[in-house]
Amino acid sequence: MTHHIRAARWREQDSVAAVIAEALQRTPLAAWLVPDEEERGRVLTDVAKIWVEHALFFGDVYVTTDLAAAAVCFHRLRPLPPPVKYTTRLATAAGPHAERIVALDDIIASSQPAHAHYHLAYLAVRPTHQRAGLGRALLAHLTSRTDRLDLPSWTVALPDGQHLLAQAGYDITQATVQPSTGVTMHPMSRSAQQRSGTPPRPAVPRRSSVHKGSSPT
């Protein structure tokens, strides 16, 4: 089955954030970030929306045409500041849970490579549409793009996403990260792989993001 991938539209920020929140909702990471089950979905959605908006300015947001899956990425060619008024917006979105989200931001930022790279911040599929090839299709789209740009990729993956990323050429290149007992994440990198017979192309200079507040795939 062919899955059609396109760039997300500005008005689709809420839908993309909802996909991310639904995909994270039942993970140990989400339970650690927002222990309150009744609040968890709303907080995850509101925080994700901050980063979806930021990616629309400083990276890429791709979705399947049915908005069942999304990828949020950043071109990190040089450091950029976090989202506008991030501290204030995060406090509004997360309330008492903001402290743990900031802690996760710092952990991820400390693992992020210093060299220029394409940062896959979120790769999410709605639970009702998982195991249908949507995540694989998004990854294929992203790797084709980064190979054309001759740009390495980097992400932090939850255990459930590690196998899919490994199939796309990502390797664990750093020590496993554990923000809390029972919460495990894997920093993973992928080298650009030029197509046979195609000369390398220089990366197009674009604004990039430190993306300190990213969440794992």
XYZ file of C-alpha atoms in Angstrom:
217
model
C 0.000 0.000 0.000
C 1.273 3.440 -0.960
C 1.148 6.124 1.703
C 1.193 9.697 0.453
C 3.377 12.145 2.375
C 3.081 15.924 2.203
C 4.188 19.006 4.108
C 1.868 20.021 6.920
C -0.072 23.248 6.596
C 0.010 26.034 9.148
C -3.619 25.447 10.119
C -2.863 21.788 10.897
C -0.709 22.470 13.965
C -3.390 21.237 16.363
C -3.888 18.014 14.395
C -0.159 17.264 14.279
C 0.229 17.963 17.995
C -2.695 15.623 18.725
C -1.039 12.821 16.740
C 2.148 13.227 18.788
C 0.263 13.277 22.074
C -1.758 10.177 21.205
C 1.373 8.279 20.205
C 3.154 9.192 23.458
C 0.169 8.899 25.785
C 0.731 5.345 27.029
C 4.536 5.344 27.129
C 6.573 5.292 30.355
C 8.087 8.611 29.295
C 4.674 10.295 29.149
C 3.704 8.836 32.524
C 6.889 10.272 34.026
C 6.433 13.671 32.400
C 2.760 13.967 33.362
C 1.767 11.523 36.131
C -1.804 12.859 36.157
C -3.623 10.667 33.624
C -6.519 13.093 33.267
C -4.170 15.947 32.402
C -1.646 13.971 30.373
C -3.239 14.184 26.942
C -3.884 17.909 27.134
C -0.396 18.724 28.429
C 1.350 16.585 25.816
C -0.731 18.169 23.055
C -0.130 21.743 24.199
C 3.618 21.219 24.618
C 3.924 19.440 21.266
C 2.132 22.323 19.567
C 4.880 24.722 20.670
C 7.453 22.603 18.850
C 5.286 21.933 15.807
C 4.913 25.680 15.339
C 8.671 26.155 15.784
C 9.407 23.483 13.174
C 7.162 25.205 10.653
C 9.559 28.157 10.896
C 12.895 26.379 11.321
C 12.494 22.869 9.957
C 10.008 20.524 8.349
C 6.701 18.992 9.382
C 5.487 16.114 7.225
C 2.198 14.253 7.523
C 0.341 11.473 5.807
C -2.632 12.764 3.849
C -5.072 11.340 6.409
C -3.197 13.088 9.273
C -2.713 9.743 11.001
C 1.073 10.114 11.218
C 3.531 12.980 11.428
C 7.240 13.740 11.503
C 8.621 16.950 13.015
C 12.198 17.813 12.067
C 14.726 20.622 12.397
C 17.661 21.658 10.209
C 20.396 22.211 12.757
C 23.165 23.841 10.767
C 23.886 26.423 13.457
C 22.381 27.130 16.876
C 19.130 29.045 17.129
C 17.170 30.216 20.152
C 14.238 28.190 21.498
C 10.640 29.061 20.584
C 9.546 32.610 21.284
C 8.580 33.073 24.951
C 9.203 29.374 25.511
C 9.426 29.571 29.309
C 6.123 31.422 29.591
C 4.353 29.259 27.027
C 5.639 26.062 28.590
C 4.432 27.151 32.019
C 0.988 27.814 30.569
C 0.905 24.526 28.684
C 2.350 22.226 31.334
C 1.717 23.953 34.662
C 3.251 21.920 37.508
C 4.662 19.423 34.993
C 6.907 22.004 33.303
C 9.883 21.185 35.523
C 10.139 17.609 34.232
C 9.721 18.726 30.646
C 12.575 21.194 31.087
C 14.657 18.392 32.622
C 13.995 16.278 29.535
C 14.868 19.240 27.309
C 18.247 19.524 29.024
C 18.963 15.792 28.821
C 18.258 15.725 25.089
C 20.231 18.918 24.434
C 23.246 17.456 26.229
C 23.128 14.393 23.949
C 22.720 16.329 20.706
C 25.753 16.298 18.376
C 27.600 19.551 17.756
C 28.021 19.032 14.007
C 25.409 20.057 11.433
C 22.580 17.547 11.200
C 18.908 16.949 10.532
C 17.119 16.521 13.844
C 14.164 14.141 13.817
C 12.349 15.427 16.903
C 9.081 13.489 16.598
C 7.982 10.508 14.546
C 4.448 9.667 15.610
C 1.591 7.465 14.421
C -1.861 7.391 15.969
C -2.318 4.121 17.929
C -5.309 3.188 15.742
C -3.107 3.341 12.619
C 0.091 1.725 13.871
C 1.654 -1.296 12.141
C 0.260 -0.156 8.806
C 3.542 1.152 7.390
C 2.930 4.846 8.040
C 6.026 5.372 10.163
C 8.130 3.476 7.651
C 6.795 5.644 4.814
C 7.607 8.850 6.679
C 11.118 7.628 7.440
C 11.696 6.723 3.798
C 10.625 10.220 2.816
C 12.959 11.807 5.356
C 15.992 9.669 4.531
C 15.573 10.379 0.828
C 15.596 14.082 1.625
C 18.643 13.998 3.896
C 20.563 11.843 1.426
C 19.973 14.439 -1.304
C 21.234 17.144 1.067
C 24.161 14.961 2.169
C 23.157 15.689 5.755
C 23.426 13.236 8.670
C 20.381 12.677 10.866
C 19.999 12.404 14.619
C 17.164 11.525 16.965
C 16.360 10.187 20.414
C 14.169 7.105 20.223
C 11.938 5.329 22.680
C 12.494 1.543 22.785
C 9.435 0.808 20.629
C 10.787 2.949 17.804
C 14.365 1.719 17.854
C 13.869 -1.231 15.499
C 12.145 0.846 12.817
C 14.878 3.474 12.951
C 17.570 0.809 12.771
C 15.979 -0.536 9.588
C 16.231 2.978 8.122
C 19.969 3.099 8.839
C 20.069 4.693 12.279
C 22.599 3.350 14.770
C 22.878 3.839 18.517
C 25.970 6.011 18.798
C 25.694 7.260 22.369
C 24.971 5.808 25.768
C 21.354 5.057 26.567
C 19.621 7.909 28.395
C 17.450 7.285 31.462
C 15.626 10.373 32.748
C 14.009 8.217 35.430
C 13.763 4.594 36.523
C 11.878 2.662 33.864
C 12.219 5.434 31.261
C 14.784 4.602 28.587
C 15.727 6.502 25.448
C 18.294 5.791 22.742
C 20.226 8.568 20.927
C 20.583 7.356 17.330
C 22.386 8.728 14.278
C 22.306 8.065 10.557
C 24.970 9.055 8.042
C 23.894 10.518 4.721
C 23.980 7.886 1.983
C 24.374 9.287 -1.483
C 22.587 7.416 -4.249
C 24.840 5.528 -6.633
C 26.050 7.760 -9.450
C 24.747 10.923 -7.830
C 27.416 13.458 -6.849
C 27.123 14.890 -3.343
C 25.205 18.138 -3.070
C 26.090 20.768 -0.496
C 23.501 21.318 2.195
C 21.382 24.352 1.447
C 22.038 26.989 4.134
C 18.882 27.329 6.187
C 18.035 28.520 9.627
C 18.266 25.720 12.141
C 17.334 25.054 15.725
C 19.120 23.902 18.814
C 15.697 22.410 19.526
C 16.386 22.106 23.203
C 12.791 21.194 23.932
C 12.417 18.204 21.658
C 10.824 14.982 22.692
C 11.981 11.583 21.556
C 10.646 9.723 18.600
